[in-house]
């Protein structure tokens, strides 16, 4: 398997005794000691790129990723056109789960040397972590097994992502981390996003005047839906897969508790019972909603409501649309509601957003706990 560590060690020459010494320290599990040794040599002007690459590896294996990132950036600053340096930076970013910037560095390394296998392998790993199965497959398929012994296993992992009845969690996190900086303006101005307002209008119809509720905002994003319901909440919690979106929501100071988590599993812990659960433009990233409905049913109070928007499917179940967003049919939603102890308090056609200037057909749904 490729990594910046193998990139560095592959470049080491037998006549580099200090580097061999540091390499042995790392191999013996003494990475922090190796890092101190290498840093001292570099500070004394007695080392170049190979020493810095090995220092990055040592710091990473010692668990000091912030220091490894500093050294990786310095390596690229000093050697901007060397693919080994750029790849080392990308790998540290990947270990820190900074997927968009890691992928950009691997792509830069491949522009410098399209045949550089370590960058291609790590790009595949990053695409896999981001849930971009087709791009991961393309990266791994272009490698020989000598370059990537686990090539076939990685391809199988990517194929498994494509067969799941929901969008991959890594894909959703990567997507919204990328869009977090200008999400609100993009959604409101470009896509005419209206799910929060649609759900609030539905709530005013079926539960007029309700206040002091314990509210959970699933897939809270930057807080657009939470803001629309804040005046109804005595307590407002939010869950989202994207750390960067949660940062934006936290800045609003309207939530009592925020968590970075997958909504299919987040509700399995804790004992708070909610009076109102919201999911504005959230379940479009989940195909099969069985697990989600089951989890929500366990975490709501008597007579609680679950309000959400979906994109419309004209069949009997659910299907994946061309924008990699799932569509759900009215019969499917009604069957799920009945199976998990909910009555349909309201279900109306709605256009939660626009695509290419055209309204996206969907439903706004209000369920009441039986």
Coordinates of C-alpha atoms in Angstrom, one line a residue:
X1 CA 0.0 0.0 0.0
X2 CA 1.2 3.5 -0.9
X3 CA 1.7 6.2 1.6
X4 CA 4.0 9.2 2.0
X5 CA 6.0 6.9 4.3
X6 CA 6.7 4.4 1.5
X7 CA 7.3 7.3 -0.8
X8 CA 10.0 8.6 1.5
X9 CA 11.6 5.3 2.3
X10 CA 11.6 4.3 -1.3
X11 CA 13.7 7.4 -2.0
X12 CA 16.2 6.7 0.8
X13 CA 19.6 5.6 -0.3
X14 CA 21.9 3.3 1.6
X15 CA 24.5 6.0 2.1
X16 CA 22.1 8.1 4.2
X17 CA 23.1 6.8 7.6
X18 CA 21.2 9.5 9.6
X19 CA 18.1 8.7 7.6
X20 CA 18.5 5.0 8.1
X21 CA 18.8 5.6 11.8
X22 CA 15.6 7.6 11.8
X23 CA 13.9 5.0 9.7
X24 CA 14.9 2.3 12.2
X25 CA 13.5 4.3 15.0
X26 CA 10.2 4.7 13.3
X27 CA 10.1 0.9 12.5
X28 CA 10.8 0.1 16.1
X29 CA 7.8 2.2 17.2
X30 CA 9.9 5.2 18.4
X31 CA 8.4 7.7 16.0
X32 CA 8.5 10.6 18.4
X33 CA 12.2 10.0 19.0
X34 CA 12.8 9.9 15.2
X35 CA 10.9 13.1 14.8
X36 CA 13.1 14.9 17.4
X37 CA 16.2 13.6 15.8
X38 CA 15.2 14.7 12.3
X39 CA 13.9 18.1 13.4
X40 CA 17.2 18.8 15.0
X41 CA 19.1 17.9 11.8
X42 CA 16.8 20.1 9.7
X43 CA 17.1 23.0 12.1
X44 CA 20.8 22.7 11.8
X45 CA 20.6 22.8 8.0
X46 CA 21.7 19.2 7.7
X47 CA 18.9 17.7 5.7
X48 CA 16.8 18.1 2.6
X49 CA 13.6 16.8 1.1
X50 CA 14.2 13.2 2.1
X51 CA 14.7 14.1 5.7
X52 CA 11.6 16.3 5.7
X53 CA 9.5 13.5 4.2
X54 CA 10.7 11.1 6.8
X55 CA 10.0 13.7 9.5
X56 CA 6.4 14.1 8.2
X57 CA 6.0 10.3 8.4
X58 CA 7.5 10.2 12.0
X59 CA 5.2 13.0 13.2
X60 CA 2.2 11.3 11.6
X61 CA 2.9 8.0 13.2
X62 CA 3.5 9.7 16.5
X63 CA 0.0 11.1 16.3
X64 CA 1.1 14.7 15.9
X65 CA -0.8 15.5 12.7
X66 CA -0.7 19.3 13.2
X67 CA 3.1 19.4 13.3
X68 CA 3.2 17.0 10.3
X69 CA 1.0 19.4 8.4
X70 CA 3.3 22.3 9.1
X71 CA 6.3 20.2 7.9
X72 CA 4.4 19.1 4.8
X73 CA 3.5 22.6 3.9
X74 CA 7.1 23.6 4.3
X75 CA 8.2 20.7 2.1
X76 CA 5.9 21.9 -0.7
X77 CA 7.0 25.5 -0.2
X78 CA 10.6 24.5 -0.7
X79 CA 9.9 21.9 -3.4
X80 CA 6.7 23.0 -5.2
X81 CA 7.3 20.9 -8.3
X82 CA 8.2 17.7 -6.7
X83 CA 5.3 15.2 -6.6
X84 CA 6.6 13.4 -3.6
X85 CA 6.3 16.6 -1.5
X86 CA 2.9 17.4 -2.8
X87 CA 1.7 13.9 -2.2
X88 CA 3.0 14.0 1.4
X89 CA 1.0 17.1 2.0
X90 CA -2.1 15.5 0.6
X91 CA -1.7 12.4 2.8
X92 CA -1.5 14.4 6.0
X93 CA -4.6 16.3 4.9
X94 CA -6.3 13.0 4.2
X95 CA -5.4 11.7 7.7
X96 CA -7.0 14.9 9.1
X97 CA -10.2 14.1 7.1
X98 CA -9.8 17.3 5.0
X99 CA -11.0 15.5 1.9
X100 CA -11.5 18.4 -0.6
X101 CA -8.0 19.9 0.0
X102 CA -6.3 16.4 0.1
X103 CA -7.9 15.5 -3.2
X104 CA -6.7 18.8 -4.7
X105 CA -3.1 18.1 -3.6
X106 CA -3.2 14.5 -5.1
X107 CA -4.5 16.0 -8.3
X108 CA -1.7 18.6 -8.3
X109 CA 0.9 15.8 -7.8
X110 CA -0.6 13.9 -10.8
X111 CA -0.4 17.0 -13.0
X112 CA 3.3 17.2 -12.1
X113 CA 3.7 13.5 -12.9
X114 CA 0.7 11.6 -14.3
X115 CA 2.5 8.3 -13.7
X116 CA 3.2 8.8 -10.0
X117 CA 1.4 5.8 -8.5
X118 CA 1.5 6.9 -4.8
X119 CA -0.6 10.0 -5.7
X120 CA -3.0 8.0 -7.8
X121 CA -3.5 5.4 -5.0
X122 CA -4.1 8.0 -2.3
X123 CA -6.4 10.0 -4.6
X124 CA -8.4 6.7 -4.9
X125 CA -8.5 6.4 -1.1
X126 CA -9.6 10.0 -0.7
X127 CA -12.4 9.5 -3.3
X128 CA -13.4 6.4 -1.5
X129 CA -13.6 8.2 1.8
X130 CA -15.7 10.9 0.1
X131 CA -18.1 8.3 -1.1
X132 CA -17.3 9.0 -4.8
X133 CA -17.3 5.4 -5.9
X134 CA -16.9 5.8 -9.6
X135 CA -13.9 8.2 -9.2
X136 CA -12.3 5.8 -6.7
X137 CA -12.7 2.9 -9.1
X138 CA -11.1 4.9 -11.9
X139 CA -8.1 5.7 -9.8
X140 CA -7.6 2.1 -8.5
X141 CA -8.3 0.5 -11.9
X142 CA -5.4 2.5 -13.4
X143 CA -2.9 1.0 -11.0
X144 CA -1.0 -2.3 -11.3
X145 CA -1.3 -4.7 -8.4
X146 CA 2.4 -4.2 -7.8
X147 CA 1.7 -0.5 -7.1
X148 CA -1.4 -1.3 -5.0
X149 CA -1.6 -4.9 -3.5
X150 CA -5.1 -4.1 -2.1
X151 CA -6.3 -2.7 -5.4
X152 CA -9.1 -5.3 -5.9
X153 CA -10.3 -5.0 -2.4
X154 CA -10.5 -1.2 -2.8
X155 CA -12.5 -1.6 -6.0
X156 CA -14.8 -4.0 -4.3
X157 CA -15.3 -1.5 -1.5
X158 CA -16.2 1.2 -4.0
X159 CA -18.7 -1.1 -5.8
X160 CA -20.4 -1.9 -2.5
X161 CA -21.0 1.8 -2.0
X162 CA -22.9 1.9 -5.3
X163 CA -25.2 -0.9 -4.3
X164 CA -26.4 0.7 -1.0
X165 CA -30.0 1.9 -0.7
X166 CA -28.8 5.4 0.5
X167 CA -26.1 8.0 -0.4
X168 CA -22.8 7.1 1.2
X169 CA -22.2 9.1 4.4
X170 CA -18.7 10.1 3.2
X171 CA -20.2 11.5 0.0
X172 CA -22.8 13.6 1.9
X173 CA -20.2 14.9 4.3
X174 CA -17.7 15.7 1.5
X175 CA -20.5 17.4 -0.5
X176 CA -21.7 19.7 2.2
X177 CA -18.2 20.4 3.6
X178 CA -17.4 21.8 0.1
X179 CA -20.5 23.9 0.0
X180 CA -20.5 25.2 3.6
X181 CA -18.8 28.5 2.9
X182 CA -21.6 29.8 0.6
X183 CA -24.4 27.3 1.3
X184 CA -27.1 29.7 2.3
X185 CA -26.6 32.1 -0.6
X186 CA -26.3 29.2 -3.1
X187 CA -29.5 27.5 -1.8
X188 CA -31.6 30.6 -1.4
X189 CA -30.5 32.7 -4.4
X190 CA -29.6 30.1 -7.0
X191 CA -31.8 27.1 -6.0
X192 CA -34.7 29.1 -4.5
X193 CA -34.6 26.7 -1.5
X194 CA -37.9 26.8 0.3
X195 CA -38.1 23.6 2.4
X196 CA -37.9 25.5 5.8
X197 CA -40.7 27.8 4.9
X198 CA -42.8 25.0 3.5
X199 CA -42.4 23.0 6.6
X200 CA -43.2 25.9 8.8
X201 CA -46.4 26.6 6.9
X202 CA -47.4 23.0 7.3
X203 CA -46.7 23.1 11.0
X204 CA -48.8 26.2 11.4
X205 CA -51.7 24.3 9.8
X206 CA -51.5 21.1 11.9
X207 CA -50.2 22.4 15.2
X208 CA -51.1 26.1 15.3
X209 CA -49.8 28.1 18.3
X210 CA -47.5 25.3 19.5
X211 CA -44.6 26.6 21.6
X212 CA -42.1 25.3 24.2
X213 CA -41.5 22.1 22.2
X214 CA -38.5 19.9 22.4
X215 CA -37.4 20.0 18.7
X216 CA -34.8 17.9 16.8
X217 CA -33.5 19.2 13.4
X218 CA -32.2 16.3 11.4
X219 CA -29.6 17.2 8.8
X220 CA -29.6 20.7 10.3
X221 CA -27.0 22.1 7.9
X222 CA -26.3 25.7 8.5
X223 CA -29.5 26.1 10.6
X224 CA -32.0 27.4 8.0
X225 CA -34.8 25.0 9.2
X226 CA -33.9 25.5 12.8
X227 CA -34.2 29.3 12.4
X228 CA -37.7 28.9 10.9
X229 CA -38.8 26.9 14.0
X230 CA -36.9 28.5 16.8
X231 CA -39.9 30.4 18.2
X232 CA -41.7 27.1 18.6
X233 CA -38.9 25.4 20.5
X234 CA -38.2 25.3 24.2
X235 CA -35.2 23.2 23.3
X236 CA -33.7 22.9 19.8
X237 CA -31.1 20.2 19.0
X238 CA -29.5 19.6 15.6
X239 CA -27.6 16.7 13.9
X240 CA -25.6 16.9 10.7
X241 CA -22.9 14.8 9.0
X242 CA -20.8 17.8 7.9
X243 CA -18.6 19.3 10.5
X244 CA -18.3 22.5 8.6
X245 CA -22.0 22.9 8.3
X246 CA -22.4 22.3 12.0
X247 CA -19.8 25.1 12.6
X248 CA -22.1 27.5 10.6
X249 CA -25.1 26.3 12.6
X250 CA -23.3 26.8 15.9
X251 CA -22.5 30.4 14.9
X252 CA -26.2 31.2 14.8
X253 CA -26.5 30.5 18.6
X254 CA -30.0 29.1 18.2
X255 CA -29.3 25.5 19.0
X256 CA -29.1 24.0 22.5
X257 CA -27.1 21.0 21.3
X258 CA -25.4 20.2 18.0
X259 CA -23.8 16.9 17.0
X260 CA -21.8 15.7 14.0
X261 CA -23.4 12.4 13.2
X262 CA -25.3 10.1 10.8
X263 CA -29.0 10.5 11.4
X264 CA -29.5 6.7 10.8
X265 CA -27.4 5.9 13.9
X266 CA -27.4 9.1 16.0
X267 CA -30.8 8.5 17.5
X268 CA -29.8 5.1 18.9
X269 CA -28.2 6.7 21.9
X270 CA -29.5 9.2 24.4
X271 CA -32.9 9.4 26.1
X272 CA -34.3 12.8 25.2
X273 CA -37.9 12.5 23.8
X274 CA -38.8 15.0 21.1
X275 CA -42.1 16.6 20.5
X276 CA -41.2 17.7 17.0
X277 CA -38.6 16.2 14.5
X278 CA -37.7 18.1 11.4
X279 CA -36.0 17.0 8.2
X280 CA -35.8 19.7 5.6
X281 CA -34.3 18.4 2.4
X282 CA -32.5 15.7 4.4
X283 CA -34.0 12.3 3.6
X284 CA -33.3 12.9 -0.1
X285 CA -29.9 11.5 0.7
X286 CA -31.4 8.3 2.1
X287 CA -33.2 5.8 -0.1
X288 CA -34.6 3.2 2.2
X289 CA -36.1 5.1 5.1
X290 CA -36.9 2.1 7.3
X291 CA -34.1 2.6 9.8
X292 CA -34.7 6.3 10.0
X293 CA -38.4 5.9 10.8
X294 CA -37.7 3.2 13.3
X295 CA -35.1 5.4 15.1
X296 CA -37.4 8.4 15.2
X297 CA -40.3 6.3 16.5
X298 CA -38.2 5.4 19.5
X299 CA -37.2 9.0 20.3
X300 CA -40.5 10.9 20.1
X301 CA -43.1 11.6 22.8
X302 CA -46.8 10.8 22.6
X303 CA -48.6 12.9 20.0
X304 CA -45.2 14.1 18.6
X305 CA -44.9 15.3 15.0
X306 CA -42.4 14.4 12.3
X307 CA -42.2 17.0 9.5
X308 CA -40.1 16.5 6.4
X309 CA -39.7 17.1 2.7
X310 CA -39.0 14.6 0.0
X311 CA -38.6 14.6 -3.8
X312 CA -41.4 12.9 -5.6
X313 CA -41.2 9.4 -7.0
X314 CA -44.1 8.3 -9.2
X315 CA -43.8 4.6 -8.4
X316 CA -44.5 2.5 -5.3
X317 CA -41.2 2.8 -3.5
X318 CA -38.1 5.0 -3.9
X319 CA -35.5 5.6 -6.6
X320 CA -32.3 7.5 -7.2
X321 CA -32.6 10.6 -9.3
X322 CA -30.0 12.0 -11.8
X323 CA -28.7 14.4 -9.2
X324 CA -27.8 11.6 -6.8
X325 CA -30.8 12.5 -4.6
X326 CA -33.4 9.9 -3.7
X327 CA -37.0 10.2 -4.6
X328 CA -39.9 8.7 -2.5
X329 CA -43.4 7.9 -3.5
X330 CA -46.6 8.7 -1.5
X331 CA -47.6 5.0 -1.1
X332 CA -44.1 4.2 0.2
X333 CA -44.3 7.0 2.8
X334 CA -47.8 6.0 3.9
X335 CA -46.7 2.4 4.4
X336 CA -43.7 3.4 6.4
X337 CA -45.7 5.7 8.6
X338 CA -48.3 3.0 9.4
X339 CA -45.6 0.4 10.1
X340 CA -43.9 2.6 12.6
X341 CA -46.8 4.0 14.5
X342 CA -47.5 7.3 12.8
X343 CA -50.7 8.8 11.3
X344 CA -50.4 11.0 8.3
X345 CA -51.5 14.4 9.6
X346 CA -50.7 16.2 6.3
X347 CA -49.2 15.4 2.9
X348 CA -49.1 17.9 0.2
X349 CA -47.3 18.5 -3.1
X350 CA -44.5 21.0 -2.8
X351 CA -41.5 22.4 -4.6
X352 CA -38.7 22.5 -2.0
X353 CA -36.1 23.8 -4.5
X354 CA -35.3 24.5 -8.1
X355 CA -32.8 22.8 -10.5
X356 CA -31.8 24.4 -13.8
X357 CA -34.5 27.0 -13.3
X358 CA -37.3 24.4 -13.0
X359 CA -39.1 23.4 -9.8
X360 CA -38.3 20.1 -8.2
X361 CA -41.5 18.1 -7.6
X362 CA -41.8 16.9 -4.0
X363 CA -43.9 16.4 -1.0
X364 CA -44.1 18.1 2.4
X365 CA -45.2 15.5 4.9
X366 CA -46.5 15.8 8.5
X367 CA -46.8 12.7 10.6
X368 CA -48.3 12.4 14.1
X369 CA -47.3 9.7 16.5
X370 CA -50.3 7.4 17.0

